[in-house]
């Protein structure tokens, strides 16, 4: 069906023109300053002539970019055209679209605007970004693309069912065509006819469609104020460390003066330029304590703002979520793109009886550069486990631990780390005034409990339809992987593992991996057990793929 091309909101023209204008204004200053230091004939006064020209050129480029940027919803693809000097046209099939994320900042919410990001499976970044559209248009795009994506999936299932039923119809002589009116594709066409996909519907029609979409949406989880507070106080995010570095970069002198003033009563230096080795050590210790405290406060504040009023719901075959205080996000997580489900907790959350639920999707995730995203940030542990069981259909796992030989291996490993720390303290004592270096040997007291805690939090379970892997103490992860989502199963053995007859089994899915979310791995089990897990996983993968092709076995979106 032909579709009219749409443009962004008129505010986008203003924003793009100003942004490009400021860029064009600043570039002459940068280049003239460099050239004037290299060549005598270049005068700094040239900036007063070139800067206005650059500003006008930047404004013109921004306006041209706005008028050349168009988008449209067609029957099979979402089309985006952009570019000033070289035009780029993208046709994004609905079958590849993973998420339509809508973000609204404070100013955007006041102006009734939103940023729409189209994310695809298998991509490493956002496929298309519409900056800015009206809030009503953002909701329409999110709703229509989600509906058309569901229709594509339904047609694929019907085609698979028709192929599977063709053989039966040939043998029995019965008609295998679906009954008239039962195809969701026809319903989708009817809905599309009521609202031209390339045009913005009227206010009444938009209101009716929004009410209809809301009526089909079922709320699954809402983060209560108490849970939000606990989540903010018991979690850690790398962005908090970046915030600390930013504070130090913009206010390094006041921060240094404060740290010196705080450390001085405890024996710190009176000034940064003068002091002994011991006073500098006290200053370092005080600085570390303050850095930890400030990072913790920044982390709690960031988490509270990011997950304020978190809501998770179900719309057709997608999980839909909303969150954020100042920057409001809304998006969806397709159930058929989920590769694995992970229950996470840390020591404080375990002490309080809480845990979180994360899902890993194939391709780009809206919350990070990888595919991991939070489905339930924090809830009672029993509730989280019930969610995971209902979502995946996994039976309650009976975990098996590695052999006790693995615990001895961790004991030796941590003892070596402790010995290195003592050796470093001894080396510092030889080149500085550091005394009583042998006090560092106290770290050996932490070796036995560290080895034990690492050992007792390892486990794995080989079920009928799922493989469950548990690892970690500070950030424990219990990952449920359906067999049909497994991409590769590999057995790995280091030099030390070969000497001890141990091995590790890594199970990889199609989800994007990041530094903090590595490949689920069963660590340090007997070699024979590793081979059995390897073979069993491969066999169950083939069985699961056959069952899925026949029965469409998968994850349930109605996991309450």
XYZ file of C-alpha atoms in Angstrom:
560
model
C 0.000 0.000 0.000
C 1.515 3.366 -0.939
C 2.203 5.626 1.978
C 2.753 9.333 2.349
C 6.171 10.369 3.604
C 6.118 12.218 6.927
C 8.464 14.867 8.290
C 9.631 15.427 11.831
C 8.022 17.991 14.101
C 8.690 21.622 13.159
C 10.600 22.023 16.430
C 13.185 19.653 14.942
C 14.000 22.261 12.291
C 14.757 24.803 15.013
C 16.797 22.314 17.079
C 18.817 21.057 14.079
C 19.443 24.582 12.797
C 20.707 25.787 16.182
C 22.823 22.674 16.742
C 24.493 22.881 13.321
C 24.779 26.655 13.647
C 26.684 26.409 16.922
C 28.964 23.814 15.325
C 29.565 26.062 12.337
C 30.215 28.993 14.672
C 32.824 27.161 16.773
C 34.816 25.565 13.945
C 36.377 28.834 12.673
C 37.640 29.626 16.194
C 39.270 26.201 16.409
C 40.962 26.258 12.994
C 42.020 29.912 13.103
C 43.630 29.459 16.529
C 45.668 26.500 15.261
C 46.642 28.124 11.962
C 47.580 31.440 13.619
C 50.072 29.590 15.834
C 51.668 27.993 12.747
C 51.559 30.787 10.150
C 52.210 34.469 10.698
C 49.907 35.636 7.899
C 46.853 34.118 9.648
C 45.249 36.769 11.845
C 43.097 35.894 14.867
C 40.696 38.617 13.730
C 39.606 36.349 10.874
C 37.354 34.544 13.337
C 35.032 37.580 13.502
C 34.435 37.213 9.775
C 34.430 33.436 9.444
C 32.359 32.676 12.561
C 29.143 34.378 11.286
C 29.612 32.659 7.921
C 30.008 29.322 9.676
C 26.906 29.969 11.754
C 24.793 30.763 8.683
C 26.167 27.727 6.838
C 25.425 25.491 9.832
C 21.875 26.818 10.122
C 21.336 26.228 6.414
C 22.662 22.674 6.676
C 20.409 21.933 9.658
C 17.323 23.208 7.822
C 18.251 21.237 4.697
C 18.701 18.096 6.789
C 15.259 18.613 8.312
C 13.533 18.977 4.934
C 15.401 16.009 3.492
C 14.526 13.729 6.442
C 11.294 11.757 5.890
C 9.792 8.551 7.237
C 6.808 6.375 6.449
C 5.025 3.226 7.576
C 4.433 0.887 4.628
C 2.868 -2.553 4.440
C 6.138 -4.440 4.871
C 8.780 -1.953 6.036
C 9.414 1.211 7.988
C 11.155 3.584 5.581
C 13.535 6.403 6.501
C 15.208 8.806 4.071
C 17.919 11.226 5.197
C 21.010 13.072 4.026
C 21.804 16.457 2.500
C 24.580 15.949 -0.055
C 24.161 12.173 -0.346
C 20.732 10.761 0.320
C 20.392 7.544 2.317
C 17.218 5.445 2.136
C 16.599 2.670 4.623
C 13.816 0.087 4.509
C 13.544 -1.692 7.853
C 11.474 -4.903 7.652
C 9.010 -5.326 10.501
C 10.325 -8.815 11.105
C 13.695 -7.353 12.141
C 12.352 -4.622 14.410
C 13.005 -5.513 18.018
C 11.963 -2.409 19.902
C 10.370 0.984 19.350
C 11.717 3.073 22.194
C 10.126 6.427 23.074
C 12.106 8.884 25.226
C 10.808 12.178 26.595
C 12.952 14.589 28.580
C 11.637 17.325 30.843
C 11.610 20.013 28.149
C 10.230 17.586 25.588
C 7.370 16.638 27.905
C 6.539 20.297 28.409
C 6.497 20.847 24.638
C 4.621 17.593 23.934
C 7.514 16.075 21.969
C 9.330 12.731 22.013
C 12.318 10.929 20.494
C 11.538 7.630 18.763
C 14.310 5.040 18.328
C 13.864 2.016 16.065
C 16.058 -0.872 17.194
C 16.570 -4.085 15.270
C 17.683 -7.588 16.156
C 21.335 -8.254 15.440
C 22.245 -4.575 15.247
C 24.888 -2.956 17.393
C 23.208 0.445 17.480
C 19.873 2.175 16.921
C 18.749 1.636 13.331
C 16.781 4.895 13.027
C 16.104 7.843 15.343
C 13.280 10.348 14.893
C 14.212 13.521 16.744
C 11.583 14.969 17.356
C 7.944 14.000 16.751
C 4.791 14.900 18.641
C 3.846 12.733 21.581
C 0.704 11.543 19.781
C 2.749 10.646 16.692
C 5.288 8.751 18.826
C 2.487 6.704 20.385
C 1.004 6.043 16.949
C 4.324 4.866 15.534
C 4.997 2.655 18.529
C 1.523 1.144 18.380
C 1.345 0.655 14.588
C 4.846 -0.788 14.221
C 4.229 -3.159 17.109
C 0.932 -4.256 15.538
C 2.478 -4.809 12.118
C 5.430 -6.668 13.630
C 2.981 -8.995 15.409
C 1.104 -9.506 12.126
C 4.341 -10.518 10.366
C 5.063 -13.061 13.096
C 1.528 -14.413 12.884
C 1.735 -14.814 9.102
C 5.011 -16.699 9.518
C 3.393 -19.056 12.018
C 0.418 -19.583 9.709
C 2.747 -20.320 6.806
C 4.655 -22.864 8.919
C 1.378 -24.429 10.070
C 0.139 -24.561 6.477
C 3.314 -26.323 5.355
C 3.057 -28.759 8.234
C -0.634 -29.367 7.495
C -0.141 -29.771 3.761
C 1.197 -33.278 4.213
C -1.711 -34.218 6.463
C -4.220 -32.759 4.000
C -2.643 -34.745 1.174
C -2.822 -38.000 3.115
C -6.349 -37.544 4.496
C -7.881 -35.546 1.663
C -9.179 -32.855 4.049
C -9.037 -29.117 3.459
C -6.265 -27.570 5.550
C -7.021 -23.902 4.785
C -7.825 -21.778 7.808
C -11.363 -20.696 8.347
C -12.354 -17.348 6.824
C -11.836 -14.368 9.047
C -9.452 -16.172 11.373
C -6.286 -14.652 9.969
C -4.861 -11.816 12.039
C -3.391 -10.485 8.800
C -6.907 -9.696 7.575
C -7.701 -7.975 10.827
C -4.489 -6.031 10.447
C -5.468 -4.963 6.938
C -8.855 -3.833 8.186
C -7.234 -1.747 10.897
C -4.773 -0.347 8.406
C -7.611 0.646 6.098
C -9.261 2.545 8.904
C -6.093 4.572 9.382
C -3.726 5.315 6.519
C -0.278 4.257 7.752
C 1.457 7.235 6.218
C -0.827 9.848 7.723
C -1.296 11.116 11.223
C -4.810 10.134 12.378
C -7.256 12.648 13.696
C -7.404 13.456 17.400
C -10.582 11.409 17.929
C -9.203 8.440 16.032
C -5.895 8.655 17.889
C -7.717 8.783 21.207
C -9.851 5.765 20.274
C -6.849 3.736 19.116
C -4.912 4.648 22.255
C -7.831 3.576 24.441
C -8.101 0.334 22.462
C -4.365 -0.317 22.846
C -4.575 0.417 26.575
C -7.491 -1.988 26.923
C -5.375 -4.765 25.365
C -2.420 -3.992 27.613
C -2.167 -6.017 30.781
C -0.011 -4.765 33.638
C 2.335 -7.417 34.987
C 4.485 -5.516 37.454
C 4.826 -2.059 38.993
C 7.816 -1.049 41.119
C 6.491 0.081 44.482
C 8.088 3.071 46.297
C 9.633 0.788 48.937
C 11.106 -1.473 46.258
C 12.401 1.528 44.307
C 14.159 2.830 47.426
C 15.671 -0.584 48.187
C 16.772 -0.989 44.583
C 18.418 2.444 44.607
C 20.281 1.737 47.855
C 21.324 -1.837 47.051
C 22.488 -1.690 43.438
C 25.535 -0.294 41.671
C 25.881 1.103 38.158
C 29.083 2.074 36.293
C 27.476 5.414 35.384
C 27.945 6.496 39.018
C 31.730 6.203 38.645
C 31.546 8.305 35.487
C 29.593 10.903 37.452
C 32.356 11.016 40.072
C 35.004 11.588 37.399
C 32.876 14.361 35.912
C 32.583 16.102 39.287
C 36.339 15.909 39.802
C 36.998 17.247 36.294
C 34.804 20.341 36.726
C 35.747 21.106 40.344
C 39.126 19.529 41.017
C 40.591 22.408 43.073
C 37.679 22.728 45.561
C 37.555 18.937 45.922
C 41.302 18.726 46.665
C 41.022 21.532 49.230
C 38.134 19.696 50.899
C 40.003 16.379 51.022
C 43.124 18.028 52.514
C 40.982 19.760 55.162
C 39.249 16.491 56.073
C 42.498 14.461 56.180
C 44.529 16.994 58.180
C 43.019 16.153 61.635
C 43.984 12.501 61.052
C 47.590 13.306 60.145
C 47.192 14.349 56.539
C 49.407 16.988 54.900
C 48.775 20.685 55.522
C 49.216 21.348 51.810
C 49.443 19.202 48.724
C 52.929 20.487 47.919
C 54.420 19.523 51.292
C 53.974 16.366 53.284
C 55.518 13.078 54.285
C 54.886 9.646 52.850
C 52.675 8.782 55.814
C 50.592 11.955 55.498
C 50.078 11.321 51.798
C 48.982 7.772 52.634
C 46.364 9.136 55.060
C 45.199 11.598 52.390
C 44.862 8.735 49.922
C 42.844 6.677 52.409
C 40.528 9.601 53.224
C 40.103 10.318 49.501
C 39.133 6.706 48.815
C 36.541 6.704 51.619
C 35.029 9.946 50.342
C 35.040 8.668 46.744
C 33.170 5.526 47.789
C 30.604 7.573 49.730
C 30.023 10.055 46.906
C 29.824 7.263 44.313
C 27.248 5.463 46.432
C 25.104 8.613 46.717
C 25.376 9.299 42.976
C 24.502 5.672 42.230
C 21.417 5.753 44.458
C 20.240 9.022 42.931
C 20.834 7.861 39.371
C 18.995 4.576 39.916
C 16.071 6.308 41.636
C 15.669 8.782 38.766
C 16.111 6.147 36.032
C 13.633 3.601 37.455
C 11.062 5.953 38.956
C 7.507 4.690 38.321
C 8.746 1.546 36.546
C 5.890 -0.432 34.999
C 5.961 -3.659 33.025
C 3.011 -4.849 30.988
C 1.971 -7.121 28.157
C 0.595 -6.015 24.816
C -0.134 -8.863 22.423
C 3.177 -10.793 22.222
C 5.443 -8.062 23.568
C 6.518 -6.943 26.992
C 6.059 -3.179 27.281
C 7.692 -0.998 29.911
C 7.813 2.600 31.110
C 10.268 4.216 33.509
C 12.059 7.432 34.406
C 11.487 10.619 36.381
C 13.033 13.404 34.296
C 13.737 11.369 31.166
C 10.691 9.180 30.560
C 11.300 6.003 28.551
C 8.806 3.582 27.080
C 9.512 0.610 24.881
C 8.847 -3.038 24.224
C 10.670 -6.349 24.447
C 9.479 -8.971 21.915
C 8.992 -12.305 23.634
C 10.295 -14.254 20.632
C 13.573 -12.318 20.764
C 14.321 -13.326 24.349
C 17.351 -15.610 24.473
C 17.712 -16.167 28.221
C 16.261 -15.049 31.543
C 18.562 -14.167 34.450
C 17.801 -13.706 38.151
C 20.303 -11.319 39.759
C 21.031 -10.430 43.371
C 23.882 -9.167 45.517
C 24.664 -9.923 49.193
C 22.578 -7.005 50.488
C 19.593 -7.926 48.321
C 19.861 -11.575 49.380
C 19.940 -10.493 53.020
C 16.741 -8.499 52.490
C 15.112 -11.292 50.487
C 14.977 -9.469 47.140
C 16.207 -10.129 43.612
C 15.876 -8.774 40.069
C 14.870 -10.324 36.750
C 16.705 -9.531 33.498
C 16.058 -10.738 29.978
C 18.637 -11.042 27.221
C 17.522 -10.337 23.691
C 19.107 -10.943 20.306
C 20.822 -7.796 19.131
C 20.680 -4.263 20.497
C 19.131 -3.603 23.881
C 17.486 -0.249 24.671
C 19.096 0.019 28.091
C 22.648 -0.703 27.104
C 24.960 -1.390 24.231
C 24.233 -5.065 24.712
C 21.036 -7.028 24.761
C 20.517 -7.244 28.530
C 17.617 -5.274 29.955
C 15.696 -5.239 33.189
C 12.247 -6.846 33.171
C 11.685 -6.559 36.941
C 14.291 -4.344 38.679
C 13.591 -5.622 42.212
C 10.939 -7.721 43.914
C 10.590 -10.400 46.556
C 12.843 -13.342 45.716
C 10.013 -15.886 45.751
C 8.027 -13.666 43.391
C 10.990 -13.292 41.044
C 11.505 -17.044 40.956
C 7.833 -17.561 40.232
C 8.058 -14.995 37.423
C 11.033 -16.804 35.910
C 9.340 -20.197 36.167
C 6.093 -18.943 34.621
C 7.923 -16.994 31.927
C 10.165 -19.824 30.766
C 8.282 -22.900 31.935
C 11.395 -24.160 33.700
C 10.931 -26.631 36.512
C 12.348 -25.658 39.951
C 16.071 -26.389 39.507
C 17.939 -28.863 41.677
C 21.451 -27.452 41.424
C 24.572 -29.567 41.277
C 27.807 -28.085 42.564
C 31.315 -28.651 41.219
C 33.434 -31.214 43.066
C 35.202 -30.137 46.266
C 38.433 -30.187 44.299
C 37.263 -26.903 42.743
C 37.121 -25.270 46.173
C 40.751 -26.259 46.796
C 41.625 -24.672 43.473
C 39.987 -21.376 44.530
C 41.817 -21.570 47.854
C 45.170 -21.781 46.069
C 44.193 -19.053 43.612
C 43.230 -16.545 46.306
C 46.278 -17.472 48.384
C 48.476 -16.511 45.437
C 46.642 -13.174 45.178
C 47.201 -12.561 48.902
C 50.898 -13.397 48.529
C 51.199 -10.870 45.695
C 49.628 -8.179 47.913
C 52.119 -8.923 50.704
C 54.992 -8.861 48.194
C 53.877 -5.437 46.940
C 53.749 -4.121 50.517
C 57.261 -5.480 51.123
C 58.555 -3.832 47.943
C 57.067 -0.471 48.958
C 58.767 -0.782 52.347
C 62.147 -1.134 50.630
C 61.805 2.107 48.631
C 59.832 4.250 51.095
C 59.371 4.936 54.784
C 56.562 2.405 55.029
C 56.909 0.327 58.194
C 55.174 -2.791 59.403
C 54.620 -4.038 55.883
C 53.885 -7.442 57.343
C 50.481 -6.172 58.491
C 49.365 -6.746 54.894
C 49.497 -10.492 55.646
C 46.080 -10.081 57.271
C 44.597 -10.554 53.791
C 45.342 -14.276 54.141
C 42.498 -14.429 56.668
C 40.052 -13.624 53.854
C 41.299 -16.448 51.612
C 39.312 -19.421 53.079
C 35.917 -17.605 53.250
C 36.429 -16.134 49.762
C 37.135 -19.585 48.294
C 34.148 -21.099 50.118
C 31.716 -18.354 49.065
C 32.751 -18.645 45.429
C 32.294 -22.409 45.569
C 28.876 -22.533 47.257
C 27.348 -20.045 44.804
C 28.261 -22.143 41.774
C 25.732 -24.599 40.396
C 24.057 -25.957 37.291
C 20.894 -27.857 36.413
C 20.235 -29.832 33.239
C 16.466 -29.916 32.794
C 14.184 -31.335 30.142
C 13.753 -28.072 28.220
C 16.183 -25.664 29.897
C 19.736 -25.369 31.132
C 20.131 -23.343 34.340
C 23.518 -21.899 35.383
C 24.310 -20.087 38.646
C 27.527 -18.115 39.240
C 28.872 -15.230 41.313
C 28.800 -14.008 44.902
C 28.936 -10.209 44.761
C 26.649 -10.266 41.736
C 25.034 -13.680 41.632
C 23.353 -14.604 38.370
C 21.024 -17.526 37.817
C 20.511 -17.842 34.063
C 17.730 -19.923 32.493
C 18.483 -20.851 28.870
C 15.929 -22.699 26.701
C 17.699 -25.354 24.690
C 16.367 -24.071 21.367
C 18.121 -20.716 22.046
C 21.572 -22.273 22.362
C 23.959 -21.304 19.575
C 27.116 -23.100 20.654
C 28.252 -25.324 23.533
C 31.994 -25.478 24.129
C 34.115 -27.307 26.702
C 37.129 -25.323 27.898
C 40.120 -26.499 29.917
C 42.986 -24.374 31.178
C 46.397 -25.764 32.062
C 45.484 -26.015 35.741
C 42.094 -27.571 34.982
C 43.755 -30.278 32.884
C 46.064 -31.128 35.781
C 43.059 -31.471 38.120
C 40.754 -33.265 35.675
C 38.297 -30.347 35.593
C 36.627 -28.441 32.762
C 34.226 -25.554 32.135
C 31.249 -25.582 29.777
C 30.346 -22.299 28.038
C 26.848 -21.943 26.605
C 26.390 -19.133 24.094
C 23.142 -17.672 22.740
C 22.412 -15.041 20.092
C 22.219 -12.237 22.652
C 24.810 -9.452 22.528
C 27.483 -9.787 25.174
C 29.086 -6.933 27.066
C 31.984 -6.716 29.499
C 29.674 -7.124 32.506
C 27.456 -9.821 30.946
C 29.672 -12.639 29.792
C 28.797 -15.991 28.306
C 26.980 -18.262 30.815
C 29.535 -20.825 31.933
C 29.479 -23.901 34.165
C 32.826 -23.640 35.958
C 35.202 -26.338 37.191
C 33.176 -29.546 36.999
C 34.574 -33.024 36.440
C 35.661 -33.644 32.867
C 33.237 -36.530 32.474
C 30.375 -34.405 33.806
C 31.357 -31.616 31.413
C 31.229 -34.019 28.487
C 27.834 -35.319 29.593
C 26.457 -31.767 29.922
C 27.916 -30.923 26.514
C 26.364 -33.961 24.814
C 23.064 -33.635 26.660
C 22.757 -29.969 25.698
C 23.385 -30.748 22.037
C 20.842 -33.581 22.057
C 18.224 -31.488 23.849
C 18.874 -28.631 21.423
C 17.954 -30.819 18.466
C 14.867 -32.176 20.231
C 13.776 -28.667 21.265
C 14.181 -27.360 17.724
C 11.991 -30.177 16.371
C 9.378 -29.618 19.087
C 9.407 -25.860 18.503
C 8.938 -26.284 14.780
C 5.980 -28.577 15.454
C 4.342 -27.018 18.502
C 5.757 -23.451 18.470
C 7.244 -24.080 21.905
C 8.519 -20.822 23.382
C 8.390 -18.250 26.135
C 5.059 -17.139 27.492
C 4.216 -13.459 27.723
C 1.508 -14.137 30.292
C 3.887 -14.943 33.138
C 1.740 -13.813 36.063
